[in-house]
Amino acid sequence: MENKDLMKLLDEVQGDGDNTPKEKRIVLIDALNLFFRNFAVIGTLNSEGAHVGGLGGFFRSLGALIRNLEADQVYVVFDGIGSSNNRKNLIPEYKSGRNTSRITNWEAFDSYEDESNSQVDQIVRIAQYLKTLPVKTVVIDKVEADDVIAYVGEKLSHNKENKVYIVSSDKDYLQLAKDNLIIYRPIEKRYYSPSTIKEKFGCPASNFILYKLLMGDSSDKIEGVKGLGPKKLYKYFPELQNEGLNLEGLLNIAEEKLKEHIIYARLLSDPHGLKNKYKIMDLSKPMLDEKDIEYLDKFMKEPTPKFHPQIFLKLYNSDNLGNLIRNVDVWLKERFEKLV
């Protein structure tokens, strides 16, 4: 699905006739995913020589998303401190080695330490800016943004008058897609609905977690089944193309076909490890405790924060962001006033 198809997609649930209730468009943004993408591609320095590409690019992207998706409400979700610990307890290699020593922008930084410090400074500053905008910002200690977004997205999509958009390049979210819950991957500039997922990957959205389990996920250090690639996947597991398959069903298929090919034996070689991998990727059961769920249920009912454009402008000018956002005062009015 390309950008030109967006308006058609947005109108799908509205139906015909003037009496159809107007859908509420809610956007859930994976904050760090959006930040690091901008940090990597925008090398802008301010007048004092400080890198501000991640900071300015984040808000420029936020404004574009609000405009393009015609958002009525926005959630910006951050990973909490120690958020990967729950999944690392299941698989110690989870997300290990991500950018441990690589400099993204050699022109702006002399060392990885300098770059890392700049990332932290800009993320903290983003949080300060967000307090001035009519968006709902969420961060829970020891909880990943994935889990918060999965829970909130599923909860909000229960109301069929809501159209929910998850913004992230993380493919794990594709398993959540349904008619009124769409995933937008900025890295591809592509929208994923259930039909788009079926067209591109050959399986229904509900089976995408099994697709990833078999294929693996290099970004999260999750190994797939050795010798199994996209061309062989449906040769050995044609059942994956049909609705209703779960992990237990997948294992039963492998047991029944065990003597037919070594692929099935490899899948069954470590059932405990396999189940842990599945649990790590399963966003239908977010890793939230009762307090987290209670907090999020209450948070979703709270009113949208107040809009303080003048404070945003003071922060913007004090950081010398210059023309990173053109006509920033007009931009603030056009992008955020309608969220109030």
Coordinates of N, CA and C in Angstrom, one line a residue, residues 56-259:
G56 N 15.1 18.1 16.4 CA 14.3 18.8 15.4 C 13.5 17.9 14.5
G57 N 14.2 16.8 14.1 CA 13.6 15.9 13.1 C 12.5 15.1 13.8
F58 N 12.6 14.8 15.1 CA 11.5 14.2 15.7 C 10.2 15.0 15.6
F59 N 10.3 16.2 15.9 CA 9.0 17.1 15.9 C 8.6 17.4 14.5
R60 N 9.5 17.5 13.6 CA 9.1 17.6 12.2 C 8.3 16.4 11.7
S61 N 8.8 15.2 12.1 CA 8.1 14.0 11.7 C 6.8 13.9 12.5
L62 N 6.8 14.3 13.7 CA 5.5 14.2 14.5 C 4.4 15.1 13.8
G63 N 4.8 16.3 13.4 CA 3.9 17.2 12.7 C 3.4 16.6 11.4
A64 N 4.3 16.0 10.7 CA 3.9 15.4 9.4 C 3.0 14.2 9.6
L65 N 3.2 13.4 10.6 CA 2.3 12.3 10.9 C 0.9 12.8 11.3
I66 N 0.8 13.8 12.1 CA -0.5 14.4 12.5 C -1.2 14.9 11.2
R67 N -0.5 15.6 10.4 CA -1.1 16.1 9.1 C -1.6 15.0 8.2
N68 N -0.7 14.0 7.9 CA -1.0 13.0 6.9 C -2.0 12.0 7.4
L69 N -2.1 11.7 8.7 CA -3.0 10.8 9.2 C -4.3 11.5 9.7
E70 N -4.3 12.8 9.6 CA -5.5 13.6 10.1 C -5.8 13.2 11.5
A71 N -4.8 13.2 12.4 CA -5.0 12.7 13.7 C -5.9 13.5 14.6
D72 N -6.7 12.9 15.4 CA -7.6 13.5 16.4 C -6.9 13.4 17.8
Q73 N -6.1 12.4 18.0 CA -5.5 12.2 19.3 C -4.1 11.5 19.0
V74 N -3.1 11.8 19.8 CA -1.8 11.3 19.6 C -1.2 10.8 21.0
Y75 N -0.7 9.6 21.0 CA 0.1 9.0 22.1 C 1.5 8.9 21.7
V76 N 2.4 9.4 22.5 CA 3.9 9.2 22.2 C 4.4 8.3 23.3
V77 N 4.9 7.1 23.0 CA 5.3 6.1 24.0 C 6.8 5.8 24.0
F78 N 7.4 5.9 25.1 CA 8.8 5.7 25.3 C 9.0 4.3 26.0
D79 N 10.2 3.7 25.8 CA 10.6 2.6 26.6 C 10.9 3.1 28.0
G80 N 10.6 2.3 29.0 CA 10.9 2.7 30.4 C 12.3 2.2 30.7
I81 N 12.8 2.7 31.8 CA 14.1 2.3 32.3 C 14.1 0.8 32.6
G82 N 15.1 0.1 32.1 CA 15.2 -1.4 32.3 C 14.1 -2.1 31.6
S83 N 13.6 -1.6 30.5 CA 12.4 -2.2 29.8 C 12.7 -3.5 29.2
S84 N 13.9 -3.8 28.8 CA 14.2 -5.0 28.1 C 14.5 -6.2 29.1
N85 N 14.5 -5.9 30.4 CA 14.8 -7.0 31.3 C 13.9 -8.2 31.3
N86 N 12.6 -8.0 31.2 CA 11.7 -9.1 31.2 C 12.0 -10.1 30.1
R87 N 12.2 -9.5 28.9 CA 12.5 -10.4 27.7 C 13.9 -11.0 27.8
K88 N 14.9 -10.2 28.4 CA 16.2 -10.8 28.5 C 16.2 -11.9 29.5
N89 N 15.3 -11.9 30.4 CA 15.2 -13.1 31.4 C 14.8 -14.4 30.6
L90 N 14.1 -14.2 29.5 CA 13.7 -15.4 28.7 C 14.8 -15.7 27.7
I91 N 15.4 -14.7 27.1 CA 16.5 -14.9 26.1 C 17.5 -13.9 26.3
P92 N 18.7 -14.2 27.0 CA 19.7 -13.3 27.3 C 20.2 -12.5 26.1
E93 N 20.2 -13.1 24.9 CA 20.7 -12.4 23.8 C 19.8 -11.3 23.2
Y94 N 18.6 -11.2 23.8 CA 17.5 -10.3 23.2 C 18.1 -8.9 23.1
K95 N 18.1 -8.3 21.9 CA 18.5 -7.0 21.6 C 20.0 -6.7 22.0
S96 N 20.8 -7.8 22.2 CA 22.2 -7.6 22.6 C 23.0 -7.0 21.4
G97 N 23.9 -6.2 21.7 CA 24.8 -5.7 20.7 C 24.3 -4.6 19.8
R98 N 23.1 -4.1 20.1 CA 22.5 -3.0 19.3 C 23.3 -1.7 19.4
N99 N 24.0 -1.4 18.3 CA 24.8 -0.1 18.3 C 25.7 0.1 19.5
T100 N 26.4 -0.9 19.9 CA 27.3 -0.8 21.1 C 28.5 0.0 20.8
S101 N 29.0 0.1 19.6 CA 30.2 0.9 19.4 C 30.2 1.6 18.1
R102 N 29.1 1.7 17.4 CA 29.1 2.3 16.1 C 28.6 3.8 16.1
I103 N 29.4 4.7 15.5 CA 29.0 6.1 15.4 C 28.1 6.2 14.2
T104 N 27.0 6.9 14.4 CA 26.0 7.1 13.3 C 26.4 8.2 12.4
N105 N 26.9 9.3 13.0 CA 27.3 10.5 12.2 C 28.7 10.9 12.6
W106 N 29.6 10.5 11.7 CA 31.0 10.8 11.9 C 31.4 12.3 11.8
E107 N 30.6 13.1 11.1 CA 30.9 14.5 10.9 C 30.6 15.3 12.2
A108 N 29.6 14.8 13.0 CA 29.2 15.5 14.2 C 29.9 15.1 15.5
F109 N 30.4 13.8 15.5 CA 30.9 13.3 16.7 C 32.3 12.7 16.5
D110 N 33.1 12.9 17.6 CA 34.5 12.3 17.5 C 34.5 10.9 18.1
S111 N 33.6 10.5 18.9 CA 33.6 9.2 19.6 C 32.1 8.7 19.8
Y112 N 32.0 7.4 20.0 CA 30.7 6.9 20.3 C 30.2 7.5 21.6
E113 N 31.0 7.7 22.6 CA 30.6 8.3 23.8 C 29.9 9.6 23.6
D114 N 30.6 10.5 22.8 CA 30.0 11.8 22.5 C 28.6 11.7 21.9
E115 N 28.5 10.7 20.9 CA 27.3 10.5 20.2 C 26.2 10.0 21.2
S116 N 26.6 9.1 22.0 CA 25.6 8.5 23.0 C 25.1 9.6 24.0
N117 N 26.0 10.5 24.4 CA 25.6 11.5 25.3 C 24.6 12.5 24.6
S118 N 24.9 12.8 23.4 CA 24.0 13.7 22.6 C 22.6 13.0 22.4
Q119 N 22.6 11.7 22.2 CA 21.3 11.1 22.1 C 20.5 11.2 23.4
V120 N 21.1 11.0 24.5 CA 20.4 11.1 25.8 C 19.9 12.5 26.0
D121 N 20.8 13.5 25.7 CA 20.4 14.9 25.9 C 19.2 15.2 25.1
Q122 N 19.2 14.8 23.8 CA 18.1 15.1 22.9 C 16.8 14.4 23.3
I123 N 16.9 13.2 23.8 CA 15.7 12.5 24.2 C 15.1 13.2 25.4
V124 N 15.9 13.6 26.4 CA 15.4 14.3 27.5 C 14.8 15.6 27.1
R125 N 15.4 16.3 26.2 CA 14.8 17.5 25.7 C 13.5 17.3 25.0
I126 N 13.4 16.2 24.2 CA 12.1 15.9 23.6 C 11.0 15.7 24.6
A127 N 11.3 15.1 25.7 CA 10.3 14.9 26.7 C 9.8 16.2 27.3
Q128 N 10.8 17.2 27.4 CA 10.4 18.5 27.9 C 9.5 19.3 26.9
Y129 N 9.8 19.2 25.6 CA 9.0 19.8 24.6 C 7.6 19.2 24.6
L130 N 7.5 17.9 24.7 CA 6.2 17.2 24.6 C 5.3 17.7 25.7
K131 N 5.8 18.1 26.8 CA 4.9 18.6 27.9 C 4.2 19.9 27.5
T132 N 4.6 20.5 26.5 CA 4.0 21.7 26.0 C 2.9 21.5 24.9
L133 N 2.8 20.2 24.5 CA 1.9 19.9 23.4 C 0.7 19.1 23.8
P134 N -0.4 19.1 23.1 CA -1.6 18.4 23.4 C -1.5 16.9 22.9
V135 N -0.5 16.3 23.4 CA -0.3 14.8 23.1 C -0.1 14.1 24.4
K136 N -0.5 12.8 24.4 CA -0.4 12.0 25.6 C 0.9 11.2 25.6
T137 N 1.8 11.6 26.5 CA 3.1 10.9 26.6 C 3.1 9.8 27.7
V138 N 3.6 8.7 27.3 CA 3.6 7.5 28.2 C 5.0 6.9 28.3
V139 N 5.4 6.6 29.6 CA 6.6 5.9 29.9 C 6.4 5.2 31.2
I140 N 6.7 3.9 31.2 CA 6.5 3.1 32.4 C 7.8 2.3 32.7
D141 N 8.4 2.5 33.9 CA 9.6 1.8 34.2 C 9.5 0.3 34.0
K142 N 10.5 -0.3 33.4 CA 10.6 -1.7 33.2 C 9.6 -2.3 32.2
V143 N 9.0 -1.4 31.4 CA 8.1 -1.8 30.3 C 8.5 -1.2 29.0
E144 N 8.5 -2.1 28.0 CA 8.9 -1.6 26.6 C 7.7 -0.9 26.0
A145 N 8.0 0.0 25.1 CA 7.0 0.7 24.4 C 6.1 -0.2 23.6
D146 N 6.7 -1.3 23.1 CA 5.9 -2.3 22.3 C 4.7 -2.8 23.1
D147 N 4.9 -3.1 24.4 CA 3.9 -3.6 25.3 C 2.8 -2.6 25.5
V148 N 3.2 -1.4 25.8 CA 2.2 -0.3 26.0 C 1.4 0.0 24.8
I149 N 2.1 0.1 23.6 CA 1.4 0.4 22.4 C 0.5 -0.8 22.0
A150 N 0.9 -2.0 22.2 CA 0.0 -3.2 21.9 C -1.2 -3.2 22.8
Y151 N -1.1 -2.9 24.0 CA -2.2 -2.9 24.9 C -3.2 -1.7 24.6
V152 N -2.6 -0.5 24.5 CA -3.4 0.6 24.3 C -4.1 0.5 22.9
G153 N -3.3 0.1 21.9 CA -3.9 0.0 20.6 C -5.0 -1.0 20.5
E154 N -4.9 -2.2 21.1 CA -5.9 -3.2 21.1 C -7.2 -2.7 21.9
K155 N -6.9 -2.0 23.0 CA -8.0 -1.5 23.8 C -8.8 -0.4 23.0
L156 N -8.1 0.5 22.4 CA -8.8 1.6 21.7 C -9.5 1.1 20.4
S157 N -9.0 0.0 19.8 CA -9.6 -0.5 18.6 C -10.8 -1.3 18.9
H158 N -11.1 -1.6 20.1 CA -12.4 -2.3 20.5 C -13.6 -1.4 20.1
N159 N -13.4 -0.1 20.2 CA -14.4 0.9 19.7 C -14.3 1.0 18.2
K160 N -15.3 0.5 17.5 CA -15.2 0.5 16.0 C -15.3 1.8 15.4
E161 N -15.6 2.9 16.2 CA -15.6 4.2 15.7 C -14.2 4.8 15.7
N162 N -13.3 4.1 16.3 CA -11.9 4.5 16.3 C -11.1 3.9 15.2
K163 N -10.2 4.7 14.6 CA -9.2 4.1 13.6 C -7.9 4.4 14.2
V164 N -7.2 3.3 14.6 CA -5.9 3.4 15.3 C -4.7 3.2 14.4
Y165 N -3.7 4.0 14.5 CA -2.5 3.9 13.7 C -1.3 3.7 14.6
I166 N -0.5 2.6 14.4 CA 0.7 2.5 15.1 C 1.9 2.9 14.2
V167 N 2.7 3.8 14.7 CA 3.8 4.3 13.9 C 5.1 3.7 14.4
S168 N 5.7 2.8 13.7 CA 7.0 2.2 14.1 C 7.6 1.4 12.9
S169 N 8.9 1.3 12.9 CA 9.5 0.4 11.9 C 9.7 -1.0 12.4
D170 N 9.2 -1.3 13.6 CA 9.3 -2.6 14.2 C 8.3 -3.5 13.7
K171 N 8.7 -4.6 13.0 CA 7.7 -5.5 12.4 C 6.9 -6.3 13.4
D172 N 7.3 -6.3 14.6 CA 6.5 -7.1 15.6 C 5.0 -6.6 15.6
Y173 N 4.8 -5.3 15.3 CA 3.5 -4.7 15.4 C 2.5 -5.3 14.3
L174 N 3.1 -5.9 13.3 CA 2.2 -6.3 12.2 C 1.3 -7.4 12.6
Q175 N 1.6 -8.2 13.6 CA 0.7 -9.2 14.1 C -0.6 -8.6 14.7
L176 N -0.6 -7.3 15.0 CA -1.8 -6.7 15.6 C -2.8 -6.1 14.6
A177 N -2.4 -6.1 13.4 CA -3.2 -5.4 12.4 C -4.6 -6.0 12.2
K178 N -5.6 -5.1 12.1 CA -6.9 -5.5 11.8 C -7.6 -4.3 11.0
D179 N -8.8 -4.4 10.7 CA -9.5 -3.4 9.9 C -9.3 -2.0 10.4
N180 N -9.4 -1.8 11.7 CA -9.3 -0.5 12.3 C -8.1 -0.3 13.1
L181 N -7.1 -1.1 12.9 CA -5.8 -0.9 13.5 C -4.7 -1.2 12.4
I182 N -4.1 -0.1 12.0 CA -3.2 -0.1 10.9 C -1.8 0.3 11.4
I183 N -0.8 -0.4 10.8 CA 0.6 -0.1 11.1 C 1.3 0.7 10.0
Y184 N 1.9 1.8 10.4 CA 2.7 2.6 9.4 C 4.2 2.4 9.7
R185 N 5.0 2.0 8.7 CA 6.4 1.8 8.9 C 7.1 2.9 8.2
P186 N 7.6 3.9 8.9 CA 8.3 5.1 8.3 C 9.5 4.7 7.4
I187 N 10.2 3.6 7.8 CA 11.3 3.2 7.0 C 11.0 2.8 5.6
E188 N 9.7 2.4 5.4 CA 9.2 2.0 4.1 C 8.3 3.0 3.5
K189 N 7.8 3.9 4.4 CA 6.7 4.8 4.0 C 5.5 4.1 3.5
R190 N 5.1 3.0 4.3 CA 4.1 2.1 3.8 C 3.2 1.8 5.0
Y191 N 1.9 1.7 4.6 CA 0.8 1.3 5.6 C 0.5 -0.1 5.5
Y192 N 0.4 -0.8 6.6 CA 0.1 -2.2 6.7 C -1.3 -2.5 7.3
S193 N -2.2 -3.0 6.5 CA -3.5 -3.5 6.9 C -3.4 -5.0 6.8
P194 N -4.5 -5.7 7.3 CA -4.4 -7.2 7.1 C -4.2 -7.6 5.7
S195 N -4.9 -6.9 4.7 CA -4.7 -7.3 3.3 C -3.3 -7.1 2.8
T196 N -2.7 -6.0 3.2 CA -1.3 -5.7 2.8 C -0.4 -6.7 3.3
I197 N -0.6 -7.1 4.6 CA 0.3 -8.1 5.2 C 0.2 -9.5 4.4
K198 N -1.0 -9.8 4.1 CA -1.3 -11.1 3.4 C -0.6 -11.0 2.0
E199 N -0.7 -9.9 1.4 CA -0.1 -9.7 0.0 C 1.4 -9.8 0.0
K200 N 2.0 -9.1 1.0 CA 3.5 -9.1 1.0 C 4.1 -10.3 1.6
F201 N 3.6 -10.8 2.7 CA 4.2 -11.9 3.4 C 3.6 -13.3 3.2
G202 N 2.4 -13.3 2.6 CA 1.7 -14.6 2.3 C 0.9 -15.2 3.4
C203 N 0.9 -14.5 4.5 CA 0.1 -15.1 5.7 C -0.8 -14.0 6.3
P204 N -1.8 -14.4 7.0 CA -2.7 -13.5 7.6 C -1.9 -12.8 8.8
A205 N -2.4 -11.6 9.2 CA -1.7 -10.9 10.2 C -1.6 -11.7 11.5
S206 N -2.7 -12.4 11.8 CA -2.7 -13.2 13.0 C -1.6 -14.3 13.1
N207 N -1.1 -14.7 11.9 CA 0.0 -15.7 11.8 C 1.4 -15.0 11.7
F208 N 1.5 -13.7 11.7 CA 2.8 -13.1 11.4 C 3.8 -13.4 12.5
I209 N 3.3 -13.6 13.7 CA 4.3 -13.9 14.8 C 4.9 -15.3 14.5
L210 N 4.1 -16.2 13.9 CA 4.7 -17.5 13.6 C 5.7 -17.4 12.4
Y211 N 5.3 -16.5 11.5 CA 6.2 -16.2 10.4 C 7.6 -15.8 10.9
K212 N 7.5 -14.8 11.9 CA 8.8 -14.3 12.4 C 9.5 -15.4 13.3
L213 N 8.7 -16.2 13.9 CA 9.3 -17.3 14.7 C 10.1 -18.2 13.9
L214 N 9.6 -18.6 12.7 CA 10.3 -19.5 11.8 C 11.4 -18.8 11.0
M215 N 11.2 -17.5 10.7 CA 12.2 -16.8 9.9 C 13.3 -16.1 10.8
G216 N 13.0 -15.8 12.0 CA 13.9 -15.2 12.9 C 13.9 -13.7 12.8
D217 N 14.6 -13.0 13.7 CA 14.6 -11.5 13.7 C 16.0 -11.1 14.1
S218 N 16.8 -10.7 13.1 CA 18.2 -10.3 13.4 C 18.3 -9.1 14.3
S219 N 17.3 -8.2 14.1 CA 17.4 -6.9 14.9 C 17.2 -7.2 16.4
D220 N 16.5 -8.2 16.8 CA 16.3 -8.6 18.2 C 17.2 -9.8 18.6
K221 N 18.1 -10.2 17.7 CA 18.9 -11.4 18.0 C 18.1 -12.7 18.2
I222 N 17.0 -12.8 17.5 CA 16.2 -14.0 17.5 C 16.5 -14.9 16.3
E223 N 17.1 -16.0 16.5 CA 17.4 -16.9 15.4 C 16.2 -17.7 14.9
G224 N 16.1 -17.8 13.6 CA 15.0 -18.6 13.0 C 15.4 -20.0 12.8
V225 N 14.7 -20.8 12.1 CA 15.0 -22.2 11.8 C 16.0 -22.3 10.7
K226 N 17.1 -22.9 11.0 CA 18.3 -23.0 10.1 C 17.8 -23.7 8.8
G227 N 18.2 -23.1 7.6 CA 17.8 -23.6 6.3 C 16.5 -23.2 5.8
L228 N 15.7 -22.4 6.6 CA 14.4 -22.0 6.2 C 14.4 -20.6 5.7
G229 N 14.1 -20.3 4.4 CA 14.0 -19.0 3.9 C 12.6 -18.7 3.3
P230 N 12.4 -17.5 2.8 CA 11.1 -17.1 2.3 C 10.6 -18.0 1.2
K231 N 11.5 -18.6 0.3 CA 11.1 -19.4 -0.7 C 10.7 -20.8 -0.3
K232 N 11.3 -21.3 0.8 CA 11.0 -22.6 1.4 C 9.9 -22.6 2.4
L233 N 9.6 -21.4 3.0 CA 8.7 -21.4 4.1 C 7.4 -22.0 3.9
Y234 N 6.7 -21.7 2.8 CA 5.4 -22.2 2.5 C 5.4 -23.5 1.8
K235 N 6.5 -24.0 1.4 CA 6.7 -25.3 0.9 C 6.6 -26.3 2.1
Y236 N 7.2 -26.0 3.2 CA 7.2 -26.9 4.3 C 6.0 -26.6 5.3
F237 N 5.6 -25.3 5.3 CA 4.5 -24.9 6.2 C 3.4 -24.2 5.5
P238 N 2.7 -24.9 4.5 CA 1.6 -24.2 3.8 C 0.5 -23.8 4.7
E239 N 0.3 -24.4 5.8 CA -0.8 -24.1 6.7 C -0.7 -22.7 7.3
L240 N 0.5 -22.1 7.2 CA 0.8 -20.8 7.7 C 0.0 -19.7 6.9
Q241 N -0.5 -20.1 5.7 CA -1.2 -19.2 4.9 C -2.7 -19.1 5.3
N242 N -3.1 -19.9 6.2 CA -4.5 -19.9 6.7 C -4.7 -19.3 8.0
E243 N -5.9 -18.8 8.3 CA -6.2 -18.2 9.6 C -6.3 -19.3 10.6
G244 N -6.1 -18.9 11.9 CA -6.3 -19.8 13.0 C -5.2 -20.7 13.5
L245 N -4.0 -20.6 12.9 CA -2.9 -21.4 13.3 C -2.2 -20.8 14.5
N246 N -1.9 -21.6 15.5 CA -1.2 -21.1 16.7 C 0.1 -21.9 16.9
L247 N 0.9 -21.6 18.0 CA 2.1 -22.3 18.2 C 2.0 -23.8 18.4
E248 N 1.0 -24.1 19.1 CA 0.7 -25.6 19.4 C 0.4 -26.3 18.1
G249 N -0.4 -25.6 17.2 CA -0.7 -26.2 15.9 C 0.5 -26.4 15.0
L250 N 1.4 -25.4 15.1 CA 2.6 -25.4 14.3 C 3.5 -26.6 14.8
L251 N 3.6 -26.8 16.1 CA 4.4 -27.9 16.6 C 3.8 -29.2 16.2
N252 N 2.5 -29.3 16.2 CA 1.8 -30.6 15.9 C 2.1 -30.9 14.4
I253 N 2.1 -29.9 13.5 CA 2.4 -30.1 12.1 C 3.8 -30.6 12.0
A254 N 4.8 -30.1 12.7 CA 6.2 -30.5 12.7 C 6.3 -31.9 13.1
E255 N 5.6 -32.3 14.2 CA 5.7 -33.7 14.7 C 5.1 -34.7 13.7
E256 N 4.0 -34.3 13.0 CA 3.4 -35.2 12.0 C 4.3 -35.4 10.8
K257 N 5.1 -34.4 10.5 CA 5.9 -34.4 9.3 C 7.4 -34.6 9.6
L258 N 7.6 -35.1 10.8 CA 9.0 -35.2 11.3 C 9.9 -35.9 10.4
K259 N 9.5 -37.0 9.8 CA 10.3 -37.9 9.0 C 10.5 -37.4 7.6

